Short mmCIF file of C-alpha atoms in Angstrom, two decimals:
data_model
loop_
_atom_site.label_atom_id
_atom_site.label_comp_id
_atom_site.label_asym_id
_atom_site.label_seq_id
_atom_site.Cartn_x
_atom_site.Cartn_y
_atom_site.Cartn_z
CA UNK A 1 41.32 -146.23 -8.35
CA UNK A 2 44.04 -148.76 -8.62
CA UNK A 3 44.95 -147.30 -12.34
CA UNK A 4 45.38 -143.73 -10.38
CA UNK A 5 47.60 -145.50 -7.23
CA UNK A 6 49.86 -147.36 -10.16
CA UNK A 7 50.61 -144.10 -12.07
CA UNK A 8 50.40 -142.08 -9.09
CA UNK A 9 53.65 -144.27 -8.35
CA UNK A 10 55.19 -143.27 -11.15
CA UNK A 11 55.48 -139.39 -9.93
CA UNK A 12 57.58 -141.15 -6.94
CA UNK A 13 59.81 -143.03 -8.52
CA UNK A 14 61.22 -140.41 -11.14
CA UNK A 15 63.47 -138.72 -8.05
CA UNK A 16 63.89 -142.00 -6.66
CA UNK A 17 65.62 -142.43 -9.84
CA UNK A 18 67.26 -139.52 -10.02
CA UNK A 19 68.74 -139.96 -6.32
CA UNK A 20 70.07 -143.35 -7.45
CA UNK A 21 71.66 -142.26 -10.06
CA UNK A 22 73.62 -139.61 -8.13
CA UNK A 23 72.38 -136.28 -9.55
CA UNK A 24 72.82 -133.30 -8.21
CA UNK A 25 70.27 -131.46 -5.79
CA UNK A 26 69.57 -129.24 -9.10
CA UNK A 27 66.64 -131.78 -10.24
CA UNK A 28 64.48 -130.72 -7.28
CA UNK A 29 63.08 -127.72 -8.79
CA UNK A 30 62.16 -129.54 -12.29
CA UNK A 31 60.42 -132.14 -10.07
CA UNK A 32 59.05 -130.01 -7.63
CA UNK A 33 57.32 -128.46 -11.00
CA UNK A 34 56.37 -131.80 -12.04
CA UNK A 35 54.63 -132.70 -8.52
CA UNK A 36 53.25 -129.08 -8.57
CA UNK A 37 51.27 -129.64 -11.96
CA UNK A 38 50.12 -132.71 -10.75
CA UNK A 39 48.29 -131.65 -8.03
CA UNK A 40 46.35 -129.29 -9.79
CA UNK A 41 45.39 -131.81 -12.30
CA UNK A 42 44.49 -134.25 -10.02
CA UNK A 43 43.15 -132.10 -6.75
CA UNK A 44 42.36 -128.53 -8.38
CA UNK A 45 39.44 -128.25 -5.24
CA UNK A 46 42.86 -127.41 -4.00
CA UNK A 47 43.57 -124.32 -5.91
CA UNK A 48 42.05 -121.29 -6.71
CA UNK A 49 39.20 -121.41 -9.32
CA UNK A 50 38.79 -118.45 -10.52
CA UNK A 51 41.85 -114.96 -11.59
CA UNK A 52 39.55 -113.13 -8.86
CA UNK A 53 40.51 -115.53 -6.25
CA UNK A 54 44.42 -115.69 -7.20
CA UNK A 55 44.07 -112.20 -6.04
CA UNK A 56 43.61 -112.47 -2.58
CA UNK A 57 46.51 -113.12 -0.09
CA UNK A 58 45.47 -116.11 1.47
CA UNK A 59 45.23 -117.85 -2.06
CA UNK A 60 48.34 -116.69 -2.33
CA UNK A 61 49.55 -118.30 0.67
CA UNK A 62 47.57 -121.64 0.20
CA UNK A 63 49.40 -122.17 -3.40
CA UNK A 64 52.93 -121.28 -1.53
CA UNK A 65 52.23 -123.64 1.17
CA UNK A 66 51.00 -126.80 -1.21
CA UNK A 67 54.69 -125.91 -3.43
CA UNK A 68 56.21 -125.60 -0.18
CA UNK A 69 54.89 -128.92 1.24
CA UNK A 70 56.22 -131.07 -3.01
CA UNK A 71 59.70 -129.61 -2.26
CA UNK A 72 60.40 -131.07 1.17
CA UNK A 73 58.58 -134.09 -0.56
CA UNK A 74 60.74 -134.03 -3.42
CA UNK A 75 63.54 -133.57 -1.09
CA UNK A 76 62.80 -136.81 0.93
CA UNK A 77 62.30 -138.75 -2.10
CA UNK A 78 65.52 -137.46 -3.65
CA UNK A 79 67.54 -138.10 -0.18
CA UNK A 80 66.24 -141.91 0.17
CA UNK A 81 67.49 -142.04 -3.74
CA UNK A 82 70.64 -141.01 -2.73
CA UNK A 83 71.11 -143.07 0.17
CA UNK A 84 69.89 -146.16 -0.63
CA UNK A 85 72.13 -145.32 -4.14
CA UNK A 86 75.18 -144.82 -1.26
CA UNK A 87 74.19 -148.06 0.39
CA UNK A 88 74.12 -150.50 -3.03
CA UNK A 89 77.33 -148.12 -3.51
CA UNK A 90 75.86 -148.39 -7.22
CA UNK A 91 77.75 -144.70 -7.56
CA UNK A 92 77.34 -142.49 -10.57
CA UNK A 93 75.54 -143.91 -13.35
CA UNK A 94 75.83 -142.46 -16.84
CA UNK A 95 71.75 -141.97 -17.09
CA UNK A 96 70.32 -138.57 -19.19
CA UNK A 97 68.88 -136.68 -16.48
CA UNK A 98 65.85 -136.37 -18.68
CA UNK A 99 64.75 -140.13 -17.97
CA UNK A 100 63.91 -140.14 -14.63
CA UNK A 101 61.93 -136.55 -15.32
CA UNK A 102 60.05 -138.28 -17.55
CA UNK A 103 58.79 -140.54 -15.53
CA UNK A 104 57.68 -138.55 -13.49
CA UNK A 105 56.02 -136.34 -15.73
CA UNK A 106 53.59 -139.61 -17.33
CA UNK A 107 52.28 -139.75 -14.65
CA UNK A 108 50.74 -135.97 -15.31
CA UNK A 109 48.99 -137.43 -18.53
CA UNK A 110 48.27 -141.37 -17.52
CA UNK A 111 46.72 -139.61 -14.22
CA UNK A 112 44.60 -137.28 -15.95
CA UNK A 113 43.07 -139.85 -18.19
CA UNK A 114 42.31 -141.85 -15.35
CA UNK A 115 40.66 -139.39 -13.47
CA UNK A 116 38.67 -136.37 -13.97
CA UNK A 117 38.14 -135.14 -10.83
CA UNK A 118 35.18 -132.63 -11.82
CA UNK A 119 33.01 -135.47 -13.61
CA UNK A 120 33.70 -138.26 -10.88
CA UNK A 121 32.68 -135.53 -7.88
CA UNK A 122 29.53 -134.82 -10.13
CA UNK A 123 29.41 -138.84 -9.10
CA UNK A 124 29.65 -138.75 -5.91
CA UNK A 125 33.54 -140.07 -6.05
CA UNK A 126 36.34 -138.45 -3.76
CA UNK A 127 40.28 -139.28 -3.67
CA UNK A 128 39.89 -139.25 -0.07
CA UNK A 129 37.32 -137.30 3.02
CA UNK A 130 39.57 -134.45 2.42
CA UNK A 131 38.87 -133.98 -1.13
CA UNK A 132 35.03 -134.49 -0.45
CA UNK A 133 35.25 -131.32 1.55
CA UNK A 134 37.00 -128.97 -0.20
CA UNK A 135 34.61 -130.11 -3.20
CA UNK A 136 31.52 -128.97 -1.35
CA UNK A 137 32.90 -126.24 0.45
CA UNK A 138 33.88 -124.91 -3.10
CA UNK A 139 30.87 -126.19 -4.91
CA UNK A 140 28.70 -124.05 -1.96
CA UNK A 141 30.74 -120.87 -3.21
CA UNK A 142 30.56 -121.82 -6.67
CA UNK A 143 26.63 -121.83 -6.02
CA UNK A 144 26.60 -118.98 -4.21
CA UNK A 145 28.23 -116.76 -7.08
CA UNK A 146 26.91 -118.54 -10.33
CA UNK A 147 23.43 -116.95 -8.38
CA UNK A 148 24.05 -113.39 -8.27
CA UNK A 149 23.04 -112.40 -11.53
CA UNK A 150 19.74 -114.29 -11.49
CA UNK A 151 19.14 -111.81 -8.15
CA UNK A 152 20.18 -108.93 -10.21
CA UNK A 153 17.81 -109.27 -12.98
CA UNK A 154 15.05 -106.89 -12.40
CA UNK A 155 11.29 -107.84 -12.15
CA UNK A 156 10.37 -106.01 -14.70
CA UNK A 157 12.51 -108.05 -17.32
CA UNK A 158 10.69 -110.29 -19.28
CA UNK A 159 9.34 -113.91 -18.44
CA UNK A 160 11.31 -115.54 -21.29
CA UNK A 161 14.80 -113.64 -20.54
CA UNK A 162 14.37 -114.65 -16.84
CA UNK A 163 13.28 -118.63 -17.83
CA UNK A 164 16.09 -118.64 -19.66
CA UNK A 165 18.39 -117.66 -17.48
CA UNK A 166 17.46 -119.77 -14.83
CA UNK A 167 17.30 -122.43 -17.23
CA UNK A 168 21.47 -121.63 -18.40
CA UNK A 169 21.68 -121.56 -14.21
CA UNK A 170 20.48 -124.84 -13.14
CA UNK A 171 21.92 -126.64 -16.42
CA UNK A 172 24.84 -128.35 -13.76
CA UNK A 173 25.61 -131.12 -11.86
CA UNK A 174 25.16 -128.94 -8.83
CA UNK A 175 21.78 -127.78 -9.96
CA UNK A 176 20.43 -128.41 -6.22
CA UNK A 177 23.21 -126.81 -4.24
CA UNK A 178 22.36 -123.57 -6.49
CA UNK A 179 18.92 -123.56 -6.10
CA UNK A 180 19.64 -123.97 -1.94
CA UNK A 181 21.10 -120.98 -2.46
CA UNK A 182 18.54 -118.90 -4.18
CA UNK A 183 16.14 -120.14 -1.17
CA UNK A 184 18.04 -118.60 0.91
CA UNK A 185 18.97 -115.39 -1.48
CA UNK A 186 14.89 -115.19 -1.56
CA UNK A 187 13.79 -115.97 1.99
CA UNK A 188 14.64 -112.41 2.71
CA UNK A 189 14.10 -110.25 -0.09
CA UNK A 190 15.32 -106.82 -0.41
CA UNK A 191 12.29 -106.68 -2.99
CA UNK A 192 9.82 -108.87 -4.81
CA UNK A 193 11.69 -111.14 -7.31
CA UNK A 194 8.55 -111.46 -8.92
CA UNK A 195 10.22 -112.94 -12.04
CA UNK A 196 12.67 -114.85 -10.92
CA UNK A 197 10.35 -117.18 -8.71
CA UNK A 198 7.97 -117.44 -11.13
CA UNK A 199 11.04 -118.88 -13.42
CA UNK A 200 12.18 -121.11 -10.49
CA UNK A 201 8.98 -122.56 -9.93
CA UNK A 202 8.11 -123.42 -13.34
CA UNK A 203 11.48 -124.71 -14.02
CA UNK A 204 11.18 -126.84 -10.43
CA UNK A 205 7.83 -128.50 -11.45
CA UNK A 206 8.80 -129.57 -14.78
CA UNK A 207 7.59 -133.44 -14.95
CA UNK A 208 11.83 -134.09 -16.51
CA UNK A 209 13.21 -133.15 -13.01
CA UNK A 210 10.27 -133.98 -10.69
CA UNK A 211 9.96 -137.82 -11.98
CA UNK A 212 13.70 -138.86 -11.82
CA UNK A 213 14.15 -136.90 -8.56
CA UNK A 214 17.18 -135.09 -10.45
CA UNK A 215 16.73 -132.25 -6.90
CA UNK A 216 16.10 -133.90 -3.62
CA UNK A 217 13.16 -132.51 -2.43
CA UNK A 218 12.31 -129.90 -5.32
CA UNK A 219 8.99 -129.15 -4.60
CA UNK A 220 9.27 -128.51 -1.59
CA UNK A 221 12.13 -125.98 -2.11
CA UNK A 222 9.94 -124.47 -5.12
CA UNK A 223 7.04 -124.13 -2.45
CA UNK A 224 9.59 -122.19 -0.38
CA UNK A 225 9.91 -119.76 -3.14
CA UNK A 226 6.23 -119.87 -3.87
CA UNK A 227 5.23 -119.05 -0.54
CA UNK A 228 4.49 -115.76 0.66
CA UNK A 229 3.87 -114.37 -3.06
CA UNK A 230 0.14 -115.31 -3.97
CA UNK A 231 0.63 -115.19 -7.56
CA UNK A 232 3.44 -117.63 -7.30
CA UNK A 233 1.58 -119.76 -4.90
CA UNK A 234 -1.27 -119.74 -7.83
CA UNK A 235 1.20 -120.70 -9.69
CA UNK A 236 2.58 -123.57 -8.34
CA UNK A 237 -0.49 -125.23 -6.37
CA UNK A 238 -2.14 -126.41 -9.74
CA UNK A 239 1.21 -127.71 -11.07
CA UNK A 240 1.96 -129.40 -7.64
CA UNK A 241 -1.44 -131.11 -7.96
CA UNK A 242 -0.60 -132.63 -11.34
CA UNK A 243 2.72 -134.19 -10.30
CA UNK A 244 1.37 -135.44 -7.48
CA UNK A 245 -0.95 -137.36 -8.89
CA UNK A 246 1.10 -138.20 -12.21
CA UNK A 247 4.31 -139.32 -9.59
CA UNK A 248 2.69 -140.43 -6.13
CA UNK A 249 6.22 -142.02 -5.42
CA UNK A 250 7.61 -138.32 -5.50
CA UNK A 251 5.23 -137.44 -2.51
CA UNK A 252 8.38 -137.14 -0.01
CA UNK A 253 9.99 -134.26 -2.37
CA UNK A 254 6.80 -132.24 -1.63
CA UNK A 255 6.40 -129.60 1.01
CA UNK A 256 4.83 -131.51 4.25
CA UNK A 257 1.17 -131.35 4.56
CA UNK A 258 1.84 -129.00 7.90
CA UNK A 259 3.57 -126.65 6.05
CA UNK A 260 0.76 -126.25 3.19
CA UNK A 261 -1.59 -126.10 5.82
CA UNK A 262 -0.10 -122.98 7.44
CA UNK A 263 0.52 -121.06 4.35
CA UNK A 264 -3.32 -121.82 3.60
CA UNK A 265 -4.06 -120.03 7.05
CA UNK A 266 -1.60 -116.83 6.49
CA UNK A 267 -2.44 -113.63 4.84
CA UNK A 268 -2.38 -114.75 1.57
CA UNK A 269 -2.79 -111.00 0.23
CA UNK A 270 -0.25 -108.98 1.89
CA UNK A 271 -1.14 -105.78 -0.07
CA UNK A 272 -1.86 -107.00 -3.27
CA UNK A 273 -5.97 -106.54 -3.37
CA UNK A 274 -6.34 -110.13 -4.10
CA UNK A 275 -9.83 -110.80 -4.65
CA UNK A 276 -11.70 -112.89 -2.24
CA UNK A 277 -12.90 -115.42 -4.38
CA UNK A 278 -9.43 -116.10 -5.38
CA UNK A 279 -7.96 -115.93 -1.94
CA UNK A 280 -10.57 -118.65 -0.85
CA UNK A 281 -9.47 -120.97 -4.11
CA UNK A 282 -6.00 -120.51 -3.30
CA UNK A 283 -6.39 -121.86 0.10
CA UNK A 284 -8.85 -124.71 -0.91
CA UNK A 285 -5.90 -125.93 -3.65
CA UNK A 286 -3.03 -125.39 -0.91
CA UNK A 287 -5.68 -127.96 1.33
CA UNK A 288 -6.14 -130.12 -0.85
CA UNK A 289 -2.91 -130.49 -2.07
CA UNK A 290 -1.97 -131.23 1.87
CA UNK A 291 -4.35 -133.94 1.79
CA UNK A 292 -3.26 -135.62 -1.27
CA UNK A 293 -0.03 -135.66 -0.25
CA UNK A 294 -1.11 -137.17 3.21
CA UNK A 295 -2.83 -140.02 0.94
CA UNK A 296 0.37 -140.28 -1.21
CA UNK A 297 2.35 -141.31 1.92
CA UNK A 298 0.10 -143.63 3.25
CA UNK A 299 -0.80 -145.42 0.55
CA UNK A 300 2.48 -146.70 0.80
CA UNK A 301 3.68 -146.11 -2.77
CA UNK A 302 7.62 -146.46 -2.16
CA UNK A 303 9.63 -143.81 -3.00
CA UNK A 304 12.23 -143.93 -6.27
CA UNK A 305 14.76 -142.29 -5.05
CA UNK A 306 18.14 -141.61 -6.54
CA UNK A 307 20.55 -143.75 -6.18
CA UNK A 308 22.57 -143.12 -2.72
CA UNK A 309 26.21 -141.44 -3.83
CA UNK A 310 27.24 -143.97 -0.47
CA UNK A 311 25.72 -147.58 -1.90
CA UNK A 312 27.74 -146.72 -5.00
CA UNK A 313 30.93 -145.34 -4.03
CA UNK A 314 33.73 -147.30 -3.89
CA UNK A 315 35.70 -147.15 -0.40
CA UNK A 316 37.68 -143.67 -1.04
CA UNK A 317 41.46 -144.60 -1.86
CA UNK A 318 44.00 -141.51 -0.70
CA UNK A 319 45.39 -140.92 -4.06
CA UNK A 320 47.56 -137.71 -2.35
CA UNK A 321 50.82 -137.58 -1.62
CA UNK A 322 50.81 -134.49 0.07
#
């Protein structure tokens, strides 16, 4: 973070420079372009993402107002230049107006091998509480879109296409924020999804993200998806039941015992001619698995949970000058 303030302070003192030096009000548009470039290298939660969203009008008027906002920076910078150039009466100094551009301009590079803001918000590491919010607010949309053709793949397709697409889905930093989303896509159906929770769910209880804890409270979000569809729920109670048992510290990313318990006591065959017998073993495993996790918890096997994004972020620096 200091490394970022130190060549952050290089953008600043280019028109400093330049104001010193006695140029004319001509530079401000070469470092207005400078400052401009900057930003989206440093803070592109700022900008538009994607062509599509360039489109709109209020992208449109975002982008003007962020140039808007470097030129009357620009400006101030390049008017205390002046002045305190008027003040030293230092005058007209025979400098190549390319000097103090390029200082300005390392910062650009220096910056952006100091920081990459995609890989340290993966991290849990923000310029500032401003930057943290536009990253989740655009991370949530992000989510939201990479989703859609998951919901668009029919039931009918086959089990591998669908796996693998889910698998190409989730294959992010912001695995959990996407699969949020497709519990909410599926809470409501406009039909089954058939195949796409049975992906979900086998993808969810895999033992390489249940035992690290790589999504807060997986299984219970893969029970969400499960629940309702008895061949899912068949699905997923025998699996649940093995990493329970293989991971007791994971009991707090299961579904809560309550929960199991009233999905045991719904209709578990709503028009499906599910045969008794298996009705009755489905809601013996969704018991059971209630009660194990009730043991789990009070056994008092700690929990390994990830490692808080707060007990290892540094206190957020404002890297912004804007």
């Amino acid at each position: 973070m200091r490394l970022v303030k130190g060549a952050t302070a290089l953008l600043y003192i280019g028109p400093l420079i330049a104001g010193l030096c006695g140029f004319g009000w001509s530079m401000v548009a070469p470092f207005t372009a400078i400052f401009v470039v900057w930003l989206m290298v440093l803070r592109p939660e700022q900008w538009p993402a994607s062509p599509e969203e360039w489109l709109s009008g209020s992208a449109w008027l975002a982008a003007l107002a962020q140039v808007l906002s470097q030129i009357v920076l620009v400006a101030v910078l390049f008017g205390i230049g002046r002045g305190l150039g008027g003040l030293a009466d230092i005058g007209l100094v025979s400098v190549n107006p390319v000097l103090p551009l390029s200082v300005s301009f390392i910062a650009i590079p220096l910056c952006r091998m100091l920081w990459d803001s995609h890989e340290a918000a993966s991290l849990g590491y923000f310029l500032d509480d401003e930057a943290e919010t536009a990253y989740g607010q655009s991370a949530a949309g992000d989510a939201a879109r990479a989703i859609i053709p998951l919901l668009n793949l029919p039931d009918s397709a086959p089990d591998t296409q669908v796996s693998t697409a889910v698998a190409d889905t989730l294959a992010v930093v912001t695995a959990d924020l996407r699969l949020d989303a497709l519990c909410a896509a599926l809470a409501k159906p406009d039909r089954s999804h058939a195949a796409l929770r049975r992906a979900l769910v086998l993808w969810a209880t895999e033992p390489e993200i249940v035992a690290p804890g790589l999504i807060p409270e997986g299984m219970a979000k893969a029970f969400t998806i499960a629940n309702g569809n008895p061949d899912v729920l068949r699905l997923y109670v025998p699996r649940a039941v093995a990493l329970l048992a293989a991971f007791p510290n994971r009991a707090t990313d299961f579904p809560t015992p309550q929960d199991l318990r009233d999905a045991a006591e719904a209709d578990l065959d709503p028009g499906q001619d599910l045969p008794a017998h298996l009705q009755a073993d489905l809601r013996d495993g969704l018991h059971a698995l209630a009660r194990s996790i009730e043991n789990a918890l009070s056994s008092g096997a700690a929990p390994v949970a990830r490692p808080a994004v707060d007990a290892v972020r540094p206190a957020k620096v404002s890297a912004r000058h804007a």
